JSON list of C-alpha atoms in Angstrom, two decimals:
[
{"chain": "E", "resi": 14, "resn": "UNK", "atom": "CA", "xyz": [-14.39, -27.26, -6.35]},
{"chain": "E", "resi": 15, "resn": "UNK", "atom": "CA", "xyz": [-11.69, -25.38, -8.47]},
{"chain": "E", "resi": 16, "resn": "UNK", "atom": "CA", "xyz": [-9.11, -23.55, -7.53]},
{"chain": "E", "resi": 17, "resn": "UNK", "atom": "CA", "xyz": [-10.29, -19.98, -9.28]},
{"chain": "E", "resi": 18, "resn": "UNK", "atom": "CA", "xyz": [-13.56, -20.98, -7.53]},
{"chain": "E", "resi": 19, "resn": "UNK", "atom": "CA", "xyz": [-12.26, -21.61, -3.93]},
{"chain": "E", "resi": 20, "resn": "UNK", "atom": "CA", "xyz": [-10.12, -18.40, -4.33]},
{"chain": "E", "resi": 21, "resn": "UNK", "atom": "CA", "xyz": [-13.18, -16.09, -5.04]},
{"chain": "E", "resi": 22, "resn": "UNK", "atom": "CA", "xyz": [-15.16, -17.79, -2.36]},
{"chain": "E", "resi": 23, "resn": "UNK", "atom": "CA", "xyz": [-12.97, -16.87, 0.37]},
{"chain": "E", "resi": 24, "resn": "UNK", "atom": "CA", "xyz": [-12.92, -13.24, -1.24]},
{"chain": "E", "resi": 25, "resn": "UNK", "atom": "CA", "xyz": [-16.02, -13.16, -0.65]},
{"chain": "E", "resi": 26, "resn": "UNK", "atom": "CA", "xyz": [-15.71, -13.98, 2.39]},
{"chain": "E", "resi": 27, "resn": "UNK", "atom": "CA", "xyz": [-17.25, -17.53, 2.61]},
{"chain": "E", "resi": 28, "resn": "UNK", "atom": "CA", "xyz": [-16.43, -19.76, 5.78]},
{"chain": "E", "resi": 29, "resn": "UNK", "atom": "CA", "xyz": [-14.10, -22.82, 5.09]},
{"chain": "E", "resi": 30, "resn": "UNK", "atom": "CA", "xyz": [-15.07, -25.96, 7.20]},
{"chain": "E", "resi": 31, "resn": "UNK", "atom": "CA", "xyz": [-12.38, -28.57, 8.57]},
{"chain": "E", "resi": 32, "resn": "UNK", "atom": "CA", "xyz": [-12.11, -31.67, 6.31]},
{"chain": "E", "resi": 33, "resn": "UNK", "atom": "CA", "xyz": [-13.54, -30.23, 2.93]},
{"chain": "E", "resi": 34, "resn": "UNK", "atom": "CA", "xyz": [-12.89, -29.86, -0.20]},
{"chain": "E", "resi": 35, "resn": "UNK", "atom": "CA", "xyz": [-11.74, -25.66, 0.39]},
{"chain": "E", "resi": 36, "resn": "UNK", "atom": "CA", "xyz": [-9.99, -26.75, 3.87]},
{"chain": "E", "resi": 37, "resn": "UNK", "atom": "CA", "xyz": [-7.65, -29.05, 1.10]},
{"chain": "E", "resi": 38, "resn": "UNK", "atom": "CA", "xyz": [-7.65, -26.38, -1.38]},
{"chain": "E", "resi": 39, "resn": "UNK", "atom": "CA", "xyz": [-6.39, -23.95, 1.40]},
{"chain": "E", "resi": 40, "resn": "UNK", "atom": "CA", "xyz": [-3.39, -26.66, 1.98]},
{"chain": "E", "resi": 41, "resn": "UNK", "atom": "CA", "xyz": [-2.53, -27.63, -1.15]},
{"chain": "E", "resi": 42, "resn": "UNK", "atom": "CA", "xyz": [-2.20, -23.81, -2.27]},
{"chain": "E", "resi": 43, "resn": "UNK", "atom": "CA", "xyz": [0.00, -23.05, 1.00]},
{"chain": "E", "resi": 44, "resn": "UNK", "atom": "CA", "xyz": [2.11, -25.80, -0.56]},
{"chain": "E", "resi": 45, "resn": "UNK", "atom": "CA", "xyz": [2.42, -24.46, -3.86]},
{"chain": "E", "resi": 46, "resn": "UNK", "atom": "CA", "xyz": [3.12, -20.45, -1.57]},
{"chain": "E", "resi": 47, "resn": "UNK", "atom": "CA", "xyz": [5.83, -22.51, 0.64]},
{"chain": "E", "resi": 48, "resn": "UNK", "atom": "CA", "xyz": [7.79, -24.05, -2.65]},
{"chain": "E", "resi": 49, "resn": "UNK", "atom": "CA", "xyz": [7.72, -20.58, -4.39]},
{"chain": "E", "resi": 50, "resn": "UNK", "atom": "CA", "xyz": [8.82, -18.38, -1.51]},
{"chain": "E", "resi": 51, "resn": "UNK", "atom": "CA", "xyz": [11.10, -21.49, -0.78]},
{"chain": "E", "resi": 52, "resn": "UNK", "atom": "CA", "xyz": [12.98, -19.98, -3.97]},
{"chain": "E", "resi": 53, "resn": "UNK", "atom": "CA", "xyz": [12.80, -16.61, -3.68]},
{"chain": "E", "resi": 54, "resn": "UNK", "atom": "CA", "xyz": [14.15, -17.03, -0.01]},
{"chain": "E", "resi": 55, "resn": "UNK", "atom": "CA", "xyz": [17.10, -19.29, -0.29]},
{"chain": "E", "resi": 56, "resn": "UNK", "atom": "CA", "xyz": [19.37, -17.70, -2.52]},
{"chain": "E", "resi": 57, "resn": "UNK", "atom": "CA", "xyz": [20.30, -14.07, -3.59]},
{"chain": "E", "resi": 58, "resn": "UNK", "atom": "CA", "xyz": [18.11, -12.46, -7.00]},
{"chain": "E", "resi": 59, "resn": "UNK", "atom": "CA", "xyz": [18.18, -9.43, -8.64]},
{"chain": "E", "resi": 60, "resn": "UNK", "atom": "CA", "xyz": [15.20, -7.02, -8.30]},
{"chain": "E", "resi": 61, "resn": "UNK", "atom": "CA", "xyz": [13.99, -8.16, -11.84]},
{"chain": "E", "resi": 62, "resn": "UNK", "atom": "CA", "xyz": [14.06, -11.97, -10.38]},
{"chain": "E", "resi": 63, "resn": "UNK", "atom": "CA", "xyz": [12.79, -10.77, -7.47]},
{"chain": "E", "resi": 64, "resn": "UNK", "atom": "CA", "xyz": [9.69, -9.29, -9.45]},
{"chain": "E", "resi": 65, "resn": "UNK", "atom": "CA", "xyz": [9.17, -12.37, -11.49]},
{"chain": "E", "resi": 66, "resn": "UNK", "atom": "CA", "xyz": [9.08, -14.84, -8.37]},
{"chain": "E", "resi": 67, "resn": "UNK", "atom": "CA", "xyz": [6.77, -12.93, -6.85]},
{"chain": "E", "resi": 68, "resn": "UNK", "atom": "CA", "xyz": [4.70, -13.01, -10.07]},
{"chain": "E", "resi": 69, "resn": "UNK", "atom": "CA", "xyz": [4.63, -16.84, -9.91]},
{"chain": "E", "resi": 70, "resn": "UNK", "atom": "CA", "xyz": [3.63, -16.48, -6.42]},
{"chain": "E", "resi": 71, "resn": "UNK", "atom": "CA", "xyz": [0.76, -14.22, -6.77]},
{"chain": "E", "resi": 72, "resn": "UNK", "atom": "CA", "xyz": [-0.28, -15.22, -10.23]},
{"chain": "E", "resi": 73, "resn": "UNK", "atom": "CA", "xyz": [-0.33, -12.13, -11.79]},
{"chain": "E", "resi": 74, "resn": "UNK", "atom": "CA", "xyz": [2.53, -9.85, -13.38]},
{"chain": "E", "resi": 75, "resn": "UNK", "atom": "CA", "xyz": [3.69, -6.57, -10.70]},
{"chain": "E", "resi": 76, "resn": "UNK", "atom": "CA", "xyz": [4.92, -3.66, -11.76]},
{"chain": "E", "resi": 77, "resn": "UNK", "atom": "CA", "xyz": [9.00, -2.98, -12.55]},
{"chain": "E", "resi": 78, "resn": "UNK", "atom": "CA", "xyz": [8.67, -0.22, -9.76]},
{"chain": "E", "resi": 79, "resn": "UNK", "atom": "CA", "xyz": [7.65, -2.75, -7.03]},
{"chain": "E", "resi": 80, "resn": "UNK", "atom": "CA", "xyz": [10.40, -3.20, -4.84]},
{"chain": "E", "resi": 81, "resn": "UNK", "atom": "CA", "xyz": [11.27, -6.01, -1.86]},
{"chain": "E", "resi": 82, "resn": "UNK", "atom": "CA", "xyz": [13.98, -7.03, 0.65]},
{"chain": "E", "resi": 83, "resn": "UNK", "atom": "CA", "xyz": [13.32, -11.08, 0.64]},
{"chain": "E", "resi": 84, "resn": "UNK", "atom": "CA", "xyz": [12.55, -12.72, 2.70]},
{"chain": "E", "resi": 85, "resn": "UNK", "atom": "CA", "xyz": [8.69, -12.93, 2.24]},
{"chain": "E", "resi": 86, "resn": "UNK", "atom": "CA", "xyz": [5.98, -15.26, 3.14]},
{"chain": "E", "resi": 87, "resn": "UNK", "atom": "CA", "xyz": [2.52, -15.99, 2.46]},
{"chain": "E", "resi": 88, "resn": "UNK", "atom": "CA", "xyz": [0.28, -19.20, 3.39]},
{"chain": "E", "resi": 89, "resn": "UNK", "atom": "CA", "xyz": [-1.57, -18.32, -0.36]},
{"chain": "E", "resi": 90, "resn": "UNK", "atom": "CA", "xyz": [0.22, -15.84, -2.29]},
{"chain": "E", "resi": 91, "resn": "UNK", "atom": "CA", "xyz": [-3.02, -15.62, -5.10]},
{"chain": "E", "resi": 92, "resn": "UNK", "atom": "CA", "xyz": [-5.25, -13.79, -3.27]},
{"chain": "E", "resi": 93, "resn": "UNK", "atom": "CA", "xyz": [-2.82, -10.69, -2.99]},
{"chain": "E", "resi": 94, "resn": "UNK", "atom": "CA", "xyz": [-2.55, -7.64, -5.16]},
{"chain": "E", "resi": 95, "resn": "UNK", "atom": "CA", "xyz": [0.25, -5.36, -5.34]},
{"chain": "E", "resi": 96, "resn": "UNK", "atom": "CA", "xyz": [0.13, -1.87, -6.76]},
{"chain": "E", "resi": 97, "resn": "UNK", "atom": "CA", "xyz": [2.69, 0.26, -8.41]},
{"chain": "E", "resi": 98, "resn": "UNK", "atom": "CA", "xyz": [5.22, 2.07, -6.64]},
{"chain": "E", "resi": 99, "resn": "UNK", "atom": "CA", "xyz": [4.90, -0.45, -3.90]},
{"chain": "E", "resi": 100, "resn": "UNK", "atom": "CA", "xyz": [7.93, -1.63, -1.20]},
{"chain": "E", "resi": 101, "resn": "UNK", "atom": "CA", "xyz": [8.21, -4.34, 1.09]},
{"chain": "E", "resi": 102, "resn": "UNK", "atom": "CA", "xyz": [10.75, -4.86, 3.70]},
{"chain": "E", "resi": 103, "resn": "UNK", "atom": "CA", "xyz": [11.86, -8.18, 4.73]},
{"chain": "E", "resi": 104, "resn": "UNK", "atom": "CA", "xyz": [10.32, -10.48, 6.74]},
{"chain": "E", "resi": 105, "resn": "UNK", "atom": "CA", "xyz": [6.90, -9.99, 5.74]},
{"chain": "E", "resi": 106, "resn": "UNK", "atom": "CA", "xyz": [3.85, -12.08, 6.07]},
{"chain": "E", "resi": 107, "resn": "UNK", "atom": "CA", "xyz": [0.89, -12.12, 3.93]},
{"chain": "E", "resi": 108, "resn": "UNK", "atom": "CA", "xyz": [-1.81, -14.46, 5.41]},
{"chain": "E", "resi": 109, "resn": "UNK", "atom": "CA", "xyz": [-3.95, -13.82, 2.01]},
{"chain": "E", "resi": 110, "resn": "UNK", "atom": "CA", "xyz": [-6.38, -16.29, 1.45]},
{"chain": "E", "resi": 111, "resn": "UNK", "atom": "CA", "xyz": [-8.96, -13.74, 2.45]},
{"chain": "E", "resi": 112, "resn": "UNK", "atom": "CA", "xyz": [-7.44, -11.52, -0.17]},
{"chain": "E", "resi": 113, "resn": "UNK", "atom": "CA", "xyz": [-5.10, -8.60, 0.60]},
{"chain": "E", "resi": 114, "resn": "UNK", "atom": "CA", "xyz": [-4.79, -5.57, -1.85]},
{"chain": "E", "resi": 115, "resn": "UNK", "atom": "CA", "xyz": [-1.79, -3.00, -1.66]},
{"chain": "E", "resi": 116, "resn": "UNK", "atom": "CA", "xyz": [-2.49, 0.13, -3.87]},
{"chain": "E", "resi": 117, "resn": "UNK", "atom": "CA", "xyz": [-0.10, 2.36, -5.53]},
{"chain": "E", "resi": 118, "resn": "UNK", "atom": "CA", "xyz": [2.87, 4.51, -3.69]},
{"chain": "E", "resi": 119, "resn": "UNK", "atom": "CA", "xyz": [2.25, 2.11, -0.10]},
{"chain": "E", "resi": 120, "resn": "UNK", "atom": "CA", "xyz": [5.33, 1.44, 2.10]},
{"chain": "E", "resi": 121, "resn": "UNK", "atom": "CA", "xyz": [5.30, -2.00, 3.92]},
{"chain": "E", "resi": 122, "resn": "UNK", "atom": "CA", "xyz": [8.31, -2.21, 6.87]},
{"chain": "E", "resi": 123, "resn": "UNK", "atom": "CA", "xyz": [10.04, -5.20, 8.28]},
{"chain": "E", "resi": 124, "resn": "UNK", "atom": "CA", "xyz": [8.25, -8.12, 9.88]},
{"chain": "E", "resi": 125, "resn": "UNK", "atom": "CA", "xyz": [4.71, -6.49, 9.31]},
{"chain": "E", "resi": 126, "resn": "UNK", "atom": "CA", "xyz": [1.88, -9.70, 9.84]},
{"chain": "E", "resi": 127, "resn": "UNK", "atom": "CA", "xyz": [-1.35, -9.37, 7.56]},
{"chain": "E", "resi": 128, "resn": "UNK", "atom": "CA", "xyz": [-3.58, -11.53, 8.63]},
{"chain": "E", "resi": 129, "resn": "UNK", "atom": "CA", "xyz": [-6.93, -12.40, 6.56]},
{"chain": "E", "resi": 130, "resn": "UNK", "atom": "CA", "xyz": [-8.07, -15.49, 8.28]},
{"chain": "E", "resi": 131, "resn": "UNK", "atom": "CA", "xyz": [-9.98, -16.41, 11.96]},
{"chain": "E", "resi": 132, "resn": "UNK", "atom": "CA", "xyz": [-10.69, -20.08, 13.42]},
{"chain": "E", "resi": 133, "resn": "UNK", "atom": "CA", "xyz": [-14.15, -19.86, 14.75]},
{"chain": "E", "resi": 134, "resn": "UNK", "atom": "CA", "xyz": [-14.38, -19.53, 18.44]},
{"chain": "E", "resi": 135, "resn": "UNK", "atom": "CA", "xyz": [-16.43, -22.37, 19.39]},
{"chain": "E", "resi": 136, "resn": "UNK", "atom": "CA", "xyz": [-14.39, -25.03, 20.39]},
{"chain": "E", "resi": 137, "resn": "UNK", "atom": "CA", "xyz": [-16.14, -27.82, 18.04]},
{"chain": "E", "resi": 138, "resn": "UNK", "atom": "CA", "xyz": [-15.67, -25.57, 14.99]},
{"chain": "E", "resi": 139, "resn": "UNK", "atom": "CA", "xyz": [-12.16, -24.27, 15.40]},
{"chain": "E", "resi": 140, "resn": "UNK", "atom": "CA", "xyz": [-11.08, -25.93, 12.47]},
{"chain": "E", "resi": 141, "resn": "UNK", "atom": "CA", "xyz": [-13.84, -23.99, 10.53]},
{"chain": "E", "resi": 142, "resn": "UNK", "atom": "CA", "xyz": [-12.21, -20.33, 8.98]},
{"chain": "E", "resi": 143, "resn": "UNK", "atom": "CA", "xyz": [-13.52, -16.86, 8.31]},
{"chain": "E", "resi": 144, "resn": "UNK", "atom": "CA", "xyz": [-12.12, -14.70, 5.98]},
{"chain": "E", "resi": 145, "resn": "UNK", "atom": "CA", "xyz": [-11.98, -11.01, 5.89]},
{"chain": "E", "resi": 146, "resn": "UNK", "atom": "CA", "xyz": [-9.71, -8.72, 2.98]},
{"chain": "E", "resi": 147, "resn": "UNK", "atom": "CA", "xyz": [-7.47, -6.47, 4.08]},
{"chain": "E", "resi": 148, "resn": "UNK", "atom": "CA", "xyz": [-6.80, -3.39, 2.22]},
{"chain": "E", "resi": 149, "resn": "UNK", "atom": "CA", "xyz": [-4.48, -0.39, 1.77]},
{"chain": "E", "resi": 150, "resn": "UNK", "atom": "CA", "xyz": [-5.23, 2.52, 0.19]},
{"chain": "E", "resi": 151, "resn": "UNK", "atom": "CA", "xyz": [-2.56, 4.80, -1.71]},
{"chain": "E", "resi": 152, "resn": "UNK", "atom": "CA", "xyz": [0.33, 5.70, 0.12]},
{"chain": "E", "resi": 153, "resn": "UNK", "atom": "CA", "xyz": [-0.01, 3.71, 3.30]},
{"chain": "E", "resi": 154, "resn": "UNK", "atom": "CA", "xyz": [2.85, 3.59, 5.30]},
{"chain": "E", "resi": 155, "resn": "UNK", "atom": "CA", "xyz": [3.14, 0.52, 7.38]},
{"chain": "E", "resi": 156, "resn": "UNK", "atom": "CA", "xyz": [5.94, 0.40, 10.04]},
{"chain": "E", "resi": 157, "resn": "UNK", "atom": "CA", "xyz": [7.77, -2.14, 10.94]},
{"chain": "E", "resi": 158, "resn": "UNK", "atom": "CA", "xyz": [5.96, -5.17, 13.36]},
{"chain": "E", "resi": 159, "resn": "UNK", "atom": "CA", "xyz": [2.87, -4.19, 13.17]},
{"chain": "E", "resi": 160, "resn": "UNK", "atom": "CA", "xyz": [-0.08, -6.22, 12.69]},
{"chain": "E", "resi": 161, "resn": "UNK", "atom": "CA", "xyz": [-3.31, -5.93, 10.44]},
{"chain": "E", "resi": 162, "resn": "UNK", "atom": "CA", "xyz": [-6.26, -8.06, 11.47]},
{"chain": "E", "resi": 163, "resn": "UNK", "atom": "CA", "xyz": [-8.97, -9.49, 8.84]},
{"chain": "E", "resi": 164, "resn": "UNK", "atom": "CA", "xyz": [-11.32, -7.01, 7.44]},
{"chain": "E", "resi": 165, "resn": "UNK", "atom": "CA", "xyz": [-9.00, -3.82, 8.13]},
{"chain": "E", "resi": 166, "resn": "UNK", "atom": "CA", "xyz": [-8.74, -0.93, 5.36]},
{"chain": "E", "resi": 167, "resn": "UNK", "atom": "CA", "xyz": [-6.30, 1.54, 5.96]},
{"chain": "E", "resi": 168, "resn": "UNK", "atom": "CA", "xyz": [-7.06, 5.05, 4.35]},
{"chain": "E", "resi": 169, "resn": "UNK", "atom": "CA", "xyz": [-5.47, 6.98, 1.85]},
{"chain": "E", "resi": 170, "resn": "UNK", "atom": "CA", "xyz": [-1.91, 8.17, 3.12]},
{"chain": "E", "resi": 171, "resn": "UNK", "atom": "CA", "xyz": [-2.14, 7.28, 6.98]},
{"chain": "E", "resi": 172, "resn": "UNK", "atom": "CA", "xyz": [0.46, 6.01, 8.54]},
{"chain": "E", "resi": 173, "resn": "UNK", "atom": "CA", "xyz": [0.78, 2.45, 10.71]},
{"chain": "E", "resi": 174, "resn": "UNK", "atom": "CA", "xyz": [2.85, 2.76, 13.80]},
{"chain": "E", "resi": 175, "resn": "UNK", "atom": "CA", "xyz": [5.95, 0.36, 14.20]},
{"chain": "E", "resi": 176, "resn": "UNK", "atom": "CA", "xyz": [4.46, -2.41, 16.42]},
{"chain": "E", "resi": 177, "resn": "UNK", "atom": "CA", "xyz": [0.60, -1.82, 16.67]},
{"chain": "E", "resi": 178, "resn": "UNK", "atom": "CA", "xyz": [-2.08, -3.92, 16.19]},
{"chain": "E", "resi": 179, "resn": "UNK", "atom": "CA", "xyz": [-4.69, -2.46, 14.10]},
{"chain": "E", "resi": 180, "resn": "UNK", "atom": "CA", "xyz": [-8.16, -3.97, 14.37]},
{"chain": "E", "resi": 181, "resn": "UNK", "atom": "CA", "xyz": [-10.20, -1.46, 12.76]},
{"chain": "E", "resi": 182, "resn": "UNK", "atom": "CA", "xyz": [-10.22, 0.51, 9.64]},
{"chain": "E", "resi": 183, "resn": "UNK", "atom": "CA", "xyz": [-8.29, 3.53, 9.98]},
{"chain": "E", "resi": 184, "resn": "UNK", "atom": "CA", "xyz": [-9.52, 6.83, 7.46]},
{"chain": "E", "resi": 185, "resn": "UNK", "atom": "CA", "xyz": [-7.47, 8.73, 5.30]},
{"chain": "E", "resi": 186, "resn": "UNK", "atom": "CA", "xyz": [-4.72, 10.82, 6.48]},
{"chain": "E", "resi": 187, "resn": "UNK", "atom": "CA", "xyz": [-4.17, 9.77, 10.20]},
{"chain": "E", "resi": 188, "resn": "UNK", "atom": "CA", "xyz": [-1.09, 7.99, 12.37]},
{"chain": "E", "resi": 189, "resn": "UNK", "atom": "CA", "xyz": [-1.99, 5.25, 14.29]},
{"chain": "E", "resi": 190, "resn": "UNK", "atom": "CA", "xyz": [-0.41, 3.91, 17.20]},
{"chain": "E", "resi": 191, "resn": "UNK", "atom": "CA", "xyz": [-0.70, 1.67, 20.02]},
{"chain": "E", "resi": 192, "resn": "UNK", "atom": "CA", "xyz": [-2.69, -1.96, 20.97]},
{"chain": "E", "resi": 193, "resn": "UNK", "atom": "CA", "xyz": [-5.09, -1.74, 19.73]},
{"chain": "E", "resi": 194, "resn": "UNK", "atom": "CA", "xyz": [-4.50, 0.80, 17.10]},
{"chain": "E", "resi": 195, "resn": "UNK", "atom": "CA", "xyz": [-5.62, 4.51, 17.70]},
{"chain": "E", "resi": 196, "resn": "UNK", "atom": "CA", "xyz": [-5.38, 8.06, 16.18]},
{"chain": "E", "resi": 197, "resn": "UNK", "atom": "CA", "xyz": [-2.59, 9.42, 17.25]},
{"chain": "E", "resi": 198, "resn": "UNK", "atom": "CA", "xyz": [-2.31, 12.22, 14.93]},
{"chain": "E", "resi": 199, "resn": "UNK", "atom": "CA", "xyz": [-3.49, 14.31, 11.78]},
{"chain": "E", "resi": 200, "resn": "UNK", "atom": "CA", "xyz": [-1.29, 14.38, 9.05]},
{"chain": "E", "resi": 201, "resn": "UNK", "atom": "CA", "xyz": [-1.34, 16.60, 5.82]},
{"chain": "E", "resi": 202, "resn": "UNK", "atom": "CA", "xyz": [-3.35, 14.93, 3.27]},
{"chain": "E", "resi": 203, "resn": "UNK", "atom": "CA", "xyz": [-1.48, 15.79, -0.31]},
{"chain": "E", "resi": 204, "resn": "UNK", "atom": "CA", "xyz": [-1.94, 13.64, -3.11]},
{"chain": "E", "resi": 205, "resn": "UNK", "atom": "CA", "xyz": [-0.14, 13.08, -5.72]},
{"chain": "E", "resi": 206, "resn": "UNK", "atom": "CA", "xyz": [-1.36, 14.25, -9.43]},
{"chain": "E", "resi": 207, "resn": "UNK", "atom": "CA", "xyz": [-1.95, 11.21, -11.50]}
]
């Protein structure tokens, strides 16, 4: 198995068994994520370093309008996709192997966890993973310690409240709150003109 091959497996949402060949791919590419954010981390970089660090991280180029506050991690980094417009606050994790996608205009605070990835439950198979994407639609706001479990999209300009733990997708133009995450509130639903 490739790389490019074990990366769109787990997009798709394939299971990972303990001891093969996409359990090692999942290690050696959290190497490769811990030696790059290992460099962006240790030492001071302008935002234009900044942007081309995380370019080697994600494997792709990001946009000169994405913005972040180091320090960042991520157990993958190239199974995440970052829009235009985009900030992230320090502290960050990105658990991305089961892909994570950040559209255009979204707001990520400090310490938020993404996480992509569950150990099965049964006891003999808890080395065995399932993946799930996350995904954030335009101008998500996402405050600061809050969580987002595999398989979560967030809507179109809703809002994540500081601290909760969102299991399930949330629609377009809400606040969330709470753990689990609920609606707390209706919020105007504007977009921008493109």
């Amino acid at each position: 198995m490739e790389r490019e091959e074990f990366l769109a497996a787990v997009r798709r949402g394939e299971s990972v068994t303990g001891s093969s060949d996409g359990h090692e791919w999942m290690h050696l590419l959290a190497e490769e994520a811990q030696r790059l954010t290992a460099k962006l981390n240790q030492a001071y970089h302008t935002p234009e370093e900044i942007r081309q660090i995380v370019s080697e991280i994600i494997g792709k180029p990001v946009d000169e309008s994405f913005r972040l506050f180091p320090p960042l991690y991520t157990d993958c980094g190239r199974n995440l996709t970052i829009g235009k417009n985009v900030f992230i606050n320090s502290g960050c994790h990105f658990q991305d192997q089961g892909g994570i996608t950040i559209e255009d205009g979204c707001l990520i605070g400090a310490q938020v966890e993404f996480a992509t990835i569950n150990h099965d439950p049964d006891p003999a198979h808890r080395w065995d993973n399932h993946f799930a994407p996350i995904h954030l639609k335009k101008r998500v706001w996402v405050g600061s310690h809050a969580t987002i479990l595999p398989g979560v999209t967030i809507g179109e300009n809703s809002i994540v409240a500081a601290g909760a733990v969102v299991t399930k997708d949330v629609p377009d133009n809400v606040i969330v709150a709470g753990v689990p995450a609920r609606i707390i509130k209706t919020i105007a639903g504007e977009t921008e003109t493109e």
